[in-house]
Coordinates of C-alpha atoms in Angstrom, one line a residue:
M1 CA 63.9 8.0 -29.8
N2 CA 61.5 6.1 -32.1
N3 CA 61.7 3.2 -29.6
E4 CA 60.6 5.5 -26.7
R5 CA 57.8 6.9 -28.8
E6 CA 56.6 3.4 -29.7
K7 CA 56.7 2.4 -26.0
K8 CA 54.6 5.5 -25.0
Q9 CA 52.1 4.6 -27.7
M10 CA 51.9 1.0 -26.5
L11 CA 51.6 2.2 -23.0
G12 CA 48.5 4.3 -23.9
E13 CA 47.0 1.3 -25.8
Y14 CA 47.5 -1.1 -22.9
L15 CA 45.9 1.5 -20.5
N16 CA 42.9 2.0 -22.8
N17 CA 42.5 -1.7 -23.4
G18 CA 42.7 -2.4 -19.7
C19 CA 39.9 0.1 -19.1
S20 CA 37.7 -1.2 -21.9
I21 CA 38.1 -4.8 -20.9
R22 CA 37.5 -4.0 -17.2
E23 CA 34.2 -2.3 -18.2
E24 CA 33.2 -5.5 -20.0
G25 CA 33.6 -7.4 -16.8
Q26 CA 36.7 -9.4 -17.8
F27 CA 38.7 -8.4 -14.7
Q28 CA 41.5 -10.9 -14.9
L29 CA 42.3 -10.0 -18.5
A30 CA 42.1 -6.3 -17.6
I31 CA 44.7 -6.9 -14.8
E32 CA 47.0 -8.5 -17.3
K33 CA 46.8 -5.5 -19.7
F34 CA 47.4 -3.1 -16.8
Q35 CA 50.4 -5.1 -15.7
E36 CA 51.9 -4.8 -19.2
A37 CA 51.2 -1.1 -19.1
F38 CA 52.9 -0.9 -15.6
T39 CA 56.1 -2.6 -17.0
L40 CA 56.3 0.0 -19.8
A41 CA 55.6 2.9 -17.5
E42 CA 58.4 1.9 -15.2
E43 CA 60.8 1.4 -18.2
L44 CA 59.9 4.9 -19.4
N45 CA 60.3 6.3 -15.8
D46 CA 56.9 8.0 -16.4
E47 CA 55.7 8.5 -12.8
K48 CA 52.3 10.0 -13.8
Q49 CA 51.5 7.0 -15.9
V50 CA 52.8 4.7 -13.1
T51 CA 50.2 6.5 -10.9
N52 CA 47.4 6.0 -13.5
V53 CA 48.3 2.4 -14.0
N54 CA 48.2 1.8 -10.2
I55 CA 44.7 3.4 -10.2
G56 CA 43.7 1.1 -13.0
L57 CA 45.0 -2.0 -11.3
G58 CA 43.4 -1.0 -8.0
S59 CA 40.0 -0.7 -9.8
A60 CA 40.4 -4.1 -11.6
Y61 CA 41.5 -5.9 -8.4
R62 CA 38.7 -4.3 -6.5
L63 CA 36.1 -5.5 -9.0
N64 CA 37.7 -8.9 -8.9
N65 CA 37.1 -8.8 -5.1
Q66 CA 40.9 -8.9 -4.4
I67 CA 40.6 -6.1 -1.8
R68 CA 44.0 -6.1 -0.2
T69 CA 45.8 -6.0 -3.5
A70 CA 43.5 -3.2 -4.7
I71 CA 44.3 -1.2 -1.6
Q72 CA 48.1 -1.6 -2.2
H73 CA 47.8 -0.3 -5.7
Y74 CA 45.6 2.7 -4.7
E75 CA 47.9 3.5 -1.9
N76 CA 51.0 3.4 -4.2
A77 CA 49.2 5.8 -6.6
L78 CA 48.2 8.1 -3.7
E79 CA 51.8 8.2 -2.4
I80 CA 53.2 9.2 -5.8
A81 CA 50.4 11.7 -6.5
I82 CA 50.8 13.5 -3.2
E83 CA 54.6 13.6 -3.5
R84 CA 54.5 14.9 -7.1
G85 CA 51.5 17.2 -6.7
Y86 CA 49.3 15.3 -9.2
K87 CA 46.0 16.6 -7.8
L88 CA 43.7 14.9 -10.3
E89 CA 45.4 11.5 -9.7
E90 CA 45.3 12.1 -5.9
T91 CA 41.6 12.6 -6.2
K92 CA 41.1 9.4 -8.3
A93 CA 43.2 7.4 -5.9
R94 CA 41.2 8.6 -2.9
L95 CA 38.0 7.8 -4.7
G96 CA 39.3 4.2 -5.3
L97 CA 40.4 3.9 -1.6
G98 CA 36.9 5.1 -0.6
K99 CA 35.4 2.3 -2.6
V100 CA 37.6 -0.5 -1.3
H101 CA 37.4 0.6 2.3
R102 CA 33.6 0.8 2.0
K103 CA 33.5 -2.7 0.5
N104 CA 35.6 -3.8 3.5
N105 CA 33.1 -2.2 5.9
Q106 CA 35.8 0.3 7.0
I107 CA 33.2 3.1 6.8
Q108 CA 35.1 5.8 8.6
T109 CA 38.3 5.3 6.5
A110 CA 36.2 5.3 3.4
G111 CA 34.4 8.5 4.4
E112 CA 37.8 10.3 5.1
H113 CA 39.1 9.5 1.6
Y114 CA 35.8 10.6 0.0
E115 CA 35.8 13.9 2.0
K116 CA 39.4 14.7 0.9
A117 CA 38.6 13.8 -2.7
L118 CA 35.5 16.1 -2.6
E119 CA 37.6 18.9 -1.1
I120 CA 40.2 18.8 -3.9
A121 CA 37.5 18.3 -6.6
I122 CA 35.6 21.4 -5.5
E123 CA 38.8 23.5 -5.2
R124 CA 40.0 22.4 -8.6
E125 CA 36.6 22.3 -10.2
Y126 CA 37.0 18.6 -11.2
K127 CA 33.3 18.2 -11.8
P128 CA 33.3 14.4 -12.7
E129 CA 35.3 13.7 -9.6
E130 CA 33.1 15.9 -7.4
T131 CA 30.1 13.9 -8.6
K132 CA 31.8 10.6 -7.9
A133 CA 32.9 11.8 -4.4
R134 CA 29.4 12.8 -3.6
L135 CA 28.1 9.4 -4.8
G136 CA 30.6 7.7 -2.5
L137 CA 29.6 9.9 0.4
G138 CA 26.0 9.1 -0.2
K139 CA 26.8 5.4 0.1
V140 CA 28.9 5.9 3.3
H141 CA 26.2 8.0 5.0
R142 CA 23.5 5.6 4.0
K143 CA 25.5 2.7 5.5
N144 CA 25.8 4.8 8.6
N145 CA 22.0 5.2 8.7
Q146 CA 22.5 9.0 8.1
I147 CA 19.8 9.0 5.5
Q148 CA 19.3 12.8 5.3
T149 CA 23.0 13.5 4.7
A150 CA 23.1 10.7 2.2
G151 CA 20.2 12.2 0.3
Q152 CA 21.9 15.6 0.2
H153 CA 25.0 14.2 -1.5
Y154 CA 23.0 12.2 -4.0
E155 CA 20.8 15.2 -4.8
K156 CA 23.9 17.4 -5.5
A157 CA 25.5 14.6 -7.5
L158 CA 22.3 14.3 -9.6
E159 CA 22.2 18.1 -10.1
I160 CA 25.8 18.2 -11.5
A161 CA 25.3 15.0 -13.6
I162 CA 22.1 16.4 -15.2
E163 CA 23.8 19.8 -15.9
R164 CA 26.9 18.2 -17.3
E165 CA 25.1 15.3 -19.0
Y166 CA 27.1 12.7 -17.1
K167 CA 24.7 9.9 -17.9
P168 CA 26.5 7.1 -15.9
E169 CA 26.6 9.4 -12.8
E170 CA 23.0 10.5 -13.2
T171 CA 22.0 6.8 -13.3
K172 CA 24.0 6.1 -10.1
A173 CA 22.7 9.2 -8.3
R174 CA 19.1 8.1 -9.1
L175 CA 19.9 4.5 -7.9
G176 CA 21.2 6.1 -4.6
L177 CA 18.1 8.3 -4.3
G178 CA 15.9 5.3 -4.9
K179 CA 17.5 3.6 -1.9
V180 CA 17.2 6.7 0.3
H181 CA 13.5 7.2 -0.5
R182 CA 12.9 3.5 0.0
K183 CA 14.5 3.7 3.4
N184 CA 12.3 6.7 4.2
K185 CA 9.2 4.8 3.1
Q186 CA 8.7 7.3 0.2
I187 CA 7.8 4.5 -2.2
Q188 CA 6.5 6.6 -5.1
K189 CA 9.7 8.8 -5.1
A190 CA 11.8 5.7 -4.9
I191 CA 10.0 4.1 -7.9
Q192 CA 10.4 7.3 -9.9
H193 CA 14.2 7.4 -9.5
Y194 CA 14.6 3.7 -10.1
E195 CA 12.5 3.8 -13.2
K196 CA 14.4 6.8 -14.6
A197 CA 17.7 5.1 -13.8
L198 CA 16.4 2.0 -15.6
E199 CA 15.3 4.1 -18.6
I200 CA 18.8 5.6 -19.0
A201 CA 20.5 2.3 -18.4
I202 CA 18.5 0.5 -21.1
E203 CA 18.9 3.4 -23.6
R204 CA 22.7 3.6 -23.0
E205 CA 23.1 -0.2 -22.5
Y206 CA 24.6 0.2 -19.0
K207 CA 23.9 -3.4 -18.2
L208 CA 25.3 -3.3 -14.6
E209 CA 23.2 -0.2 -13.8
E210 CA 20.1 -1.8 -15.5
T211 CA 20.6 -4.8 -13.2
K212 CA 20.9 -2.5 -10.1
A213 CA 17.8 -0.6 -11.1
R214 CA 15.8 -3.8 -11.5
L215 CA 17.1 -5.0 -8.1
G216 CA 15.9 -1.7 -6.6
L217 CA 12.5 -2.0 -8.3
G218 CA 12.2 -5.6 -7.1
K219 CA 12.7 -4.4 -3.5
V220 CA 10.2 -1.5 -3.6
H221 CA 7.5 -3.6 -5.4
R222 CA 8.2 -6.4 -2.8
K223 CA 7.7 -4.0 0.0
N224 CA 4.6 -2.6 -1.7
K225 CA 3.2 -6.2 -1.9
Q226 CA 3.3 -6.2 -5.7
I227 CA 4.9 -9.6 -5.7
Q228 CA 4.5 -10.4 -9.4
K229 CA 6.2 -7.1 -10.5
A230 CA 8.9 -7.8 -8.0
I231 CA 9.5 -11.3 -9.4
Q232 CA 9.7 -9.9 -13.0
H233 CA 12.4 -7.3 -12.1
Y234 CA 14.4 -9.8 -10.0
E235 CA 14.3 -12.4 -12.8
K236 CA 15.4 -10.0 -15.4
A237 CA 18.2 -8.8 -13.2
L238 CA 19.2 -12.4 -12.7
E239 CA 19.2 -13.1 -16.4
I240 CA 21.4 -10.1 -17.2
A241 CA 23.8 -10.9 -14.2
I242 CA 24.3 -14.5 -15.4
E243 CA 24.8 -13.4 -19.0
R244 CA 27.3 -10.8 -18.1
G245 CA 29.1 -12.8 -15.3
H246 CA 28.1 -10.1 -12.7
K247 CA 28.4 -12.5 -9.7
L248 CA 27.6 -10.0 -7.0
E249 CA 24.4 -8.9 -8.8
E250 CA 23.5 -12.5 -9.4
T251 CA 23.8 -13.2 -5.7
K252 CA 21.6 -10.1 -4.9
A253 CA 19.0 -11.1 -7.5
R254 CA 18.8 -14.6 -5.9
L255 CA 18.5 -13.2 -2.4
G256 CA 15.6 -11.0 -3.7
L257 CA 13.9 -14.0 -5.3
G258 CA 14.4 -16.0 -2.2
K259 CA 12.5 -13.3 -0.3
V260 CA 9.6 -13.0 -2.7
H261 CA 9.2 -16.8 -3.0
R262 CA 9.3 -17.1 0.8
K263 CA 6.6 -14.4 1.1
N264 CA 4.6 -16.3 -1.6
K265 CA 5.0 -19.5 0.5
Q266 CA 6.9 -21.2 -2.3
I267 CA 9.4 -22.5 0.2
Q268 CA 11.3 -24.9 -2.1
K269 CA 12.0 -22.2 -4.7
A270 CA 13.1 -19.8 -1.9
I271 CA 15.5 -22.4 -0.5
Q272 CA 17.0 -23.0 -4.0
H273 CA 17.7 -19.3 -4.6
Y274 CA 19.1 -18.8 -1.1
E275 CA 21.3 -21.8 -1.4
K276 CA 22.7 -20.8 -4.8
A277 CA 23.3 -17.3 -3.5
L278 CA 25.1 -18.8 -0.5
E279 CA 27.2 -20.9 -2.8
I280 CA 28.4 -17.9 -4.9
A281 CA 28.9 -15.7 -1.9
M282 CA 31.1 -18.3 -0.2
E283 CA 33.1 -19.0 -3.4
R284 CA 33.6 -15.2 -4.1
E285 CA 34.0 -14.3 -0.4
Y286 CA 31.1 -11.9 -0.5
K287 CA 30.7 -11.9 3.3
L288 CA 27.8 -9.5 3.5
E289 CA 25.8 -11.5 0.9
E290 CA 26.8 -14.8 2.7
T291 CA 25.3 -13.4 5.9
K292 CA 22.1 -12.3 4.1
A293 CA 21.8 -15.8 2.4
R294 CA 22.2 -17.5 5.8
L295 CA 19.6 -15.1 7.4
G296 CA 17.2 -16.1 4.6
L297 CA 17.8 -19.8 5.1
G298 CA 17.4 -19.3 8.8
K299 CA 14.0 -17.9 8.2
V300 CA 12.8 -20.6 5.7
H301 CA 14.0 -23.4 7.9
R302 CA 12.4 -21.8 11.0
K303 CA 9.1 -21.5 9.1
N304 CA 9.6 -25.1 8.0
K305 CA 10.1 -26.1 11.7
Q306 CA 13.6 -27.3 11.0
I307 CA 14.9 -25.6 14.1
Q308 CA 18.4 -27.0 14.2
K309 CA 19.1 -26.0 10.6
A310 CA 17.7 -22.6 11.3
I311 CA 19.9 -22.2 14.3
Q312 CA 23.0 -23.2 12.4
H313 CA 22.4 -20.6 9.7
Y314 CA 21.6 -17.9 12.1
E315 CA 24.7 -18.6 14.3
K316 CA 27.0 -18.6 11.2
A317 CA 25.4 -15.3 10.1
L318 CA 25.9 -13.9 13.5
E319 CA 29.5 -15.0 13.6
I320 CA 30.3 -13.3 10.2
A321 CA 28.3 -10.1 11.1
I322 CA 30.2 -9.7 14.4
E323 CA 33.6 -10.3 12.7
R324 CA 32.9 -7.9 9.9
G325 CA 31.1 -5.2 12.0
H326 CA 27.9 -5.6 10.0
K327 CA 25.6 -4.2 12.7
L328 CA 22.3 -4.4 10.9
E329 CA 22.9 -8.1 10.0
E330 CA 24.0 -8.8 13.6
T331 CA 20.7 -7.4 14.8
K332 CA 18.8 -9.5 12.3
A333 CA 20.7 -12.7 13.2
R334 CA 20.0 -12.0 16.9
L335 CA 16.3 -11.4 16.3
G336 CA 16.2 -14.7 14.3
L337 CA 18.0 -16.6 17.1
G338 CA 15.6 -15.0 19.6
K339 CA 12.6 -16.5 17.6
V340 CA 14.1 -20.0 17.2
H341 CA 15.1 -20.3 20.8
R342 CA 11.7 -19.0 21.9
K343 CA 10.1 -21.7 19.6
N344 CA 12.4 -24.2 21.3
N345 CA 11.2 -22.9 24.7
Q346 CA 14.6 -21.6 25.6
I347 CA 13.2 -18.3 26.9
Q348 CA 16.3 -17.1 28.7
T349 CA 18.6 -17.6 25.6
A350 CA 15.9 -15.9 23.5
G351 CA 15.8 -13.0 25.9
Q352 CA 19.6 -12.5 25.8
H353 CA 19.5 -12.3 21.9
Y354 CA 16.6 -9.9 22.0
E355 CA 18.3 -7.7 24.6
K356 CA 21.5 -7.5 22.5
A357 CA 19.5 -6.8 19.3
L358 CA 17.6 -4.0 21.1
E359 CA 20.9 -2.4 22.3
I360 CA 22.3 -2.3 18.8
A361 CA 19.0 -1.1 17.3
I362 CA 18.7 1.8 19.7
E363 CA 22.4 2.8 19.2
R364 CA 22.1 2.6 15.4
E365 CA 18.5 3.9 15.2
Y366 CA 17.2 0.8 13.4
K367 CA 13.6 1.6 14.3
L368 CA 11.9 -1.4 12.8
K369 CA 14.5 -3.7 14.4
E370 CA 14.0 -2.0 17.7
I371 CA 10.2 -2.7 17.5
N372 CA 10.9 -6.4 16.7
A373 CA 13.3 -6.7 19.6
R374 CA 10.8 -5.1 21.9
L375 CA 8.0 -7.4 20.7
G376 CA 10.3 -10.4 21.4
L377 CA 11.1 -9.1 24.8
G378 CA 7.5 -8.4 25.5
Y379 CA 6.7 -12.0 24.7
A380 CA 9.6 -13.4 26.8
Y381 CA 8.7 -11.3 29.8
R382 CA 5.0 -12.2 29.5
L383 CA 5.9 -15.9 29.5
S384 CA 8.2 -15.3 32.5
N385 CA 5.2 -13.6 34.3
Q386 CA 7.1 -10.2 34.5
I387 CA 4.1 -8.3 33.4
P388 CA 5.3 -4.7 34.0
K389 CA 8.4 -5.3 31.9
A390 CA 6.3 -6.9 29.2
I391 CA 4.0 -4.0 29.1
Q392 CA 6.9 -1.5 28.9
H393 CA 8.3 -3.2 25.8
Y394 CA 5.0 -3.7 24.1
E395 CA 4.0 0.0 24.7
K396 CA 7.3 1.3 23.4
A397 CA 7.0 -0.9 20.4
L398 CA 3.5 0.4 19.8
E399 CA 4.7 4.0 20.2
I400 CA 7.4 3.7 17.5
A401 CA 5.1 1.7 15.2
I402 CA 2.4 4.4 15.3
E403 CA 5.0 7.1 14.8
R404 CA 6.6 5.3 11.8
E405 CA 3.3 3.9 10.4
Y406 CA 4.4 0.3 10.6
K407 CA 0.9 -1.2 10.6
R408 CA 1.9 -4.8 10.9
E409 CA 4.1 -4.1 13.9
E410 CA 1.4 -1.9 15.4
T411 CA -1.1 -4.8 15.2
K412 CA 1.4 -7.2 16.8
A413 CA 2.1 -4.8 19.6
R414 CA -1.6 -4.4 20.3
V415 CA -2.2 -8.1 20.3
G416 CA 0.7 -8.5 22.8
L417 CA -0.7 -5.7 25.0
G418 CA -4.1 -7.4 24.8
K419 CA -2.6 -10.6 26.1
V420 CA -0.6 -9.0 29.0
Y421 CA -3.5 -6.8 30.1
R422 CA -5.9 -9.7 30.0
K423 CA -3.4 -11.7 32.0
N424 CA -3.1 -8.8 34.4
K425 CA -6.9 -8.6 34.7
Q426 CA -7.0 -5.1 33.2
I427 CA -10.0 -6.1 31.0
Q428 CA -11.0 -2.8 29.6
K429 CA -7.4 -2.1 28.3
A430 CA -7.2 -5.5 26.8
V431 CA -10.5 -4.9 24.9
Q432 CA -9.3 -1.5 23.6
H433 CA -6.1 -3.1 22.1
Y434 CA -7.9 -6.1 20.6
E435 CA -10.5 -3.9 19.0
K436 CA -7.8 -1.7 17.4
A437 CA -5.8 -4.7 16.3
L438 CA -9.0 -6.1 14.7
E439 CA -9.6 -2.8 12.9
I440 CA -6.0 -2.7 11.4
A441 CA -6.2 -6.4 10.4
R442 CA -9.4 -5.8 8.5
E443 CA -8.0 -2.6 6.9
Q444 CA -4.6 -4.1 5.9
G445 CA -5.7 -7.6 5.0
Y446 CA -3.3 -9.4 7.4
K447 CA -4.7 -12.9 7.0
G448 CA -1.5 -14.6 8.2
L449 CA -1.4 -12.4 11.3
A450 CA -5.0 -13.2 12.0
R451 CA -4.3 -16.9 11.7
D452 CA -1.4 -16.5 14.1
V453 CA -3.6 -14.9 16.7
I454 CA -6.1 -17.8 16.4
E455 CA -3.3 -20.3 16.9
K456 CA -2.0 -18.5 19.9
L457 CA -5.5 -18.3 21.4
S458 CA -5.8 -22.1 20.9
R459 CA -2.5 -22.7 22.6
L460 CA -3.5 -20.5 25.6
K461 CA -6.8 -22.5 25.8
D462 CA -4.9 -25.8 25.7
T463 CA -2.7 -24.8 28.6
G464 CA -5.8 -24.0 30.7
S465 CA -4.6 -20.4 31.2
I466 CA -7.9 -19.0 29.8
K467 CA -10.9 -19.6 32.0
I468 CA -13.7 -18.2 30.0
S469 CA -16.8 -19.4 31.8
S470 CA -18.2 -19.9 35.3
T471 CA -19.7 -23.3 34.5
S472 CA -18.1 -26.5 33.2
N473 CA -20.6 -26.8 30.3
D474 CA -20.0 -23.2 29.2
A475 CA -16.2 -23.8 29.5
Q476 CA -16.5 -26.9 27.3
R477 CA -18.6 -25.0 24.7
Q478 CA -16.0 -22.2 24.5
D479 CA -13.1 -24.7 24.2
E480 CA -15.0 -26.4 21.3
T481 CA -15.5 -23.0 19.7
V482 CA -11.8 -22.2 19.7
D483 CA -11.1 -25.7 18.3
N484 CA -13.6 -25.1 15.5
V485 CA -12.1 -21.8 14.7
E486 CA -8.7 -23.4 14.3
Q487 CA -10.1 -26.4 12.3
A488 CA -12.0 -24.1 10.0
D489 CA -8.9 -22.1 9.3
I490 CA -7.0 -25.2 8.4
R491 CA -9.9 -26.4 6.1
N492 CA -10.2 -23.1 4.3
Q493 CA -6.8 -21.4 3.7
S494 CA -8.4 -18.7 1.5
M495 CA -11.0 -17.6 4.1
N496 CA -11.8 -13.9 3.9
V497 CA -9.6 -12.0 6.2
D498 CA -12.4 -9.8 7.5
R499 CA -14.2 -12.9 8.8
I500 CA -11.1 -14.4 10.3
A501 CA -10.1 -11.0 11.9
S502 CA -13.7 -10.5 13.2
A503 CA -13.8 -13.9 14.7
V504 CA -10.4 -13.4 16.4
G505 CA -11.6 -10.1 17.7
L506 CA -14.9 -11.5 19.0
L507 CA -13.2 -14.4 20.7
N508 CA -10.7 -12.1 22.3
L509 CA -13.6 -9.8 23.4
G510 CA -15.4 -12.8 24.7
H511 CA -12.4 -13.9 26.8
S512 CA -12.0 -10.3 28.1
Y513 CA -15.6 -9.7 29.0
Q514 CA -16.0 -13.1 30.8
R515 CA -15.4 -11.6 34.2
E516 CA -17.8 -8.7 33.6
D517 CA -20.7 -10.5 31.9
G518 CA -21.0 -14.2 31.1
N519 CA -23.8 -13.6 28.6
E520 CA -21.8 -11.1 26.6
E521 CA -19.0 -13.7 26.4
A522 CA -21.3 -16.4 25.1
K523 CA -22.8 -13.9 22.6
S524 CA -19.3 -13.1 21.3
S525 CA -18.4 -16.7 20.9
K526 CA -21.7 -17.4 19.0
E527 CA -21.0 -14.5 16.7
A528 CA -17.5 -15.9 16.0
Q529 CA -19.1 -19.2 15.1
N530 CA -21.5 -17.5 12.7
L531 CA -18.8 -15.5 11.1
L532 CA -16.9 -18.7 10.3
R533 CA -20.1 -20.6 9.3
L534 CA -19.5 -23.2 12.0
P535 CA -22.2 -25.4 13.5
T536 CA -23.5 -24.2 16.9
Q537 CA -22.5 -26.6 19.6

């Protein structure tokens, strides 16, 4: 009798130790403690504790990224719980299965388990489990791009957590709402939730949640062009993740730093972070993060004109994304491949990737990616001289960009339309789009985009496709003007964007007016020279 009592006591200790060690991030040691508890539970023929130990093992294996083993333990727990009518344990097992299936990108299966867990939790008034089920459903609906439904679950979870003072769940609900508001471009609301989550996490020493809050703040500040703030949060997140051995969060922090350094044109630093993220992701089999690291490396190598390296990373990212059903990443990989094949003058191959990216983007309602795919197709059709198709894609891209307030993409769509309308001799329409693009470039400070337009104008000039004057002397003068614009831009990288954008606009207007009034064209070119302080030819 005493022996049985001692075994029960030891079983409880092993279970508690397993849970504590798991929370500290020592997953392998936690697994060992749970396995010792499992042996005792079976010896005692205590089916409820066998169920609880299976749930503990499922959690430890899940956190150790041993997904199949985790599923087996959760399913064993679920089977016993249903058979014996252990409703609380059934709810916990379903919550665990929701997590592992979500990690495995089996979103529908995850959703089914979370829904059933929520149903039991509401019926039995298991408030902690209801909160967790709603957090899980928030994640599932967010993954499915059902942002409004996700927000509703996070809001309800937050309400219960605040009322019941469930601080870990409040933190998680705020992290989820931060993501939802970020997706909805409600940046201030996103920042408020992330900062409140960070405050609780620091106060309560929830190191994992602190890391996640900092990753979220890194993203919103990056999107808000507050690069220094973004770097500070990413670097602090990285520091905690390395110290605590949180490999997934380390990978995410490095991906974020890769992005901000890429945006900051610190290409070597970006590559270092992306490559380290890729190394960890491959070692730990974080397939989604491997895909993201390869997408990042594809971008930096493309920008660095290392086209073959870029293609290799994009193609590997595409392969994983298709295999895992990661639709957003597949879309991004195809957009990247469209760009590199376009750069490589493989217009047909580029078009195929853009078409597939567009198909997925429309189906999944990835509005920004739809715009990017349409911009790519507009470019491809313009080069192929299929003007009506090019116009259709640019105009649809413009419509979405205006509706969603994507200013950069609106500018690109207008520049594209300016080019196709000019090519189609619809001069007035070309002028209207160039003028509007110029206005946005001034307002938003898109210096890089303005430079890109100058480069493209120079290319068009080089091919002889722009005939901007009726006399050979005037034509030579205008060619020299475009050369001077490009050379001045190279000499002065910090040139004021208003002057660059104005010069671009005036050059474009000059090209467009040339058939209507040669004097107006010459005047525009002279004004462009003056704006850039170039000598008159």
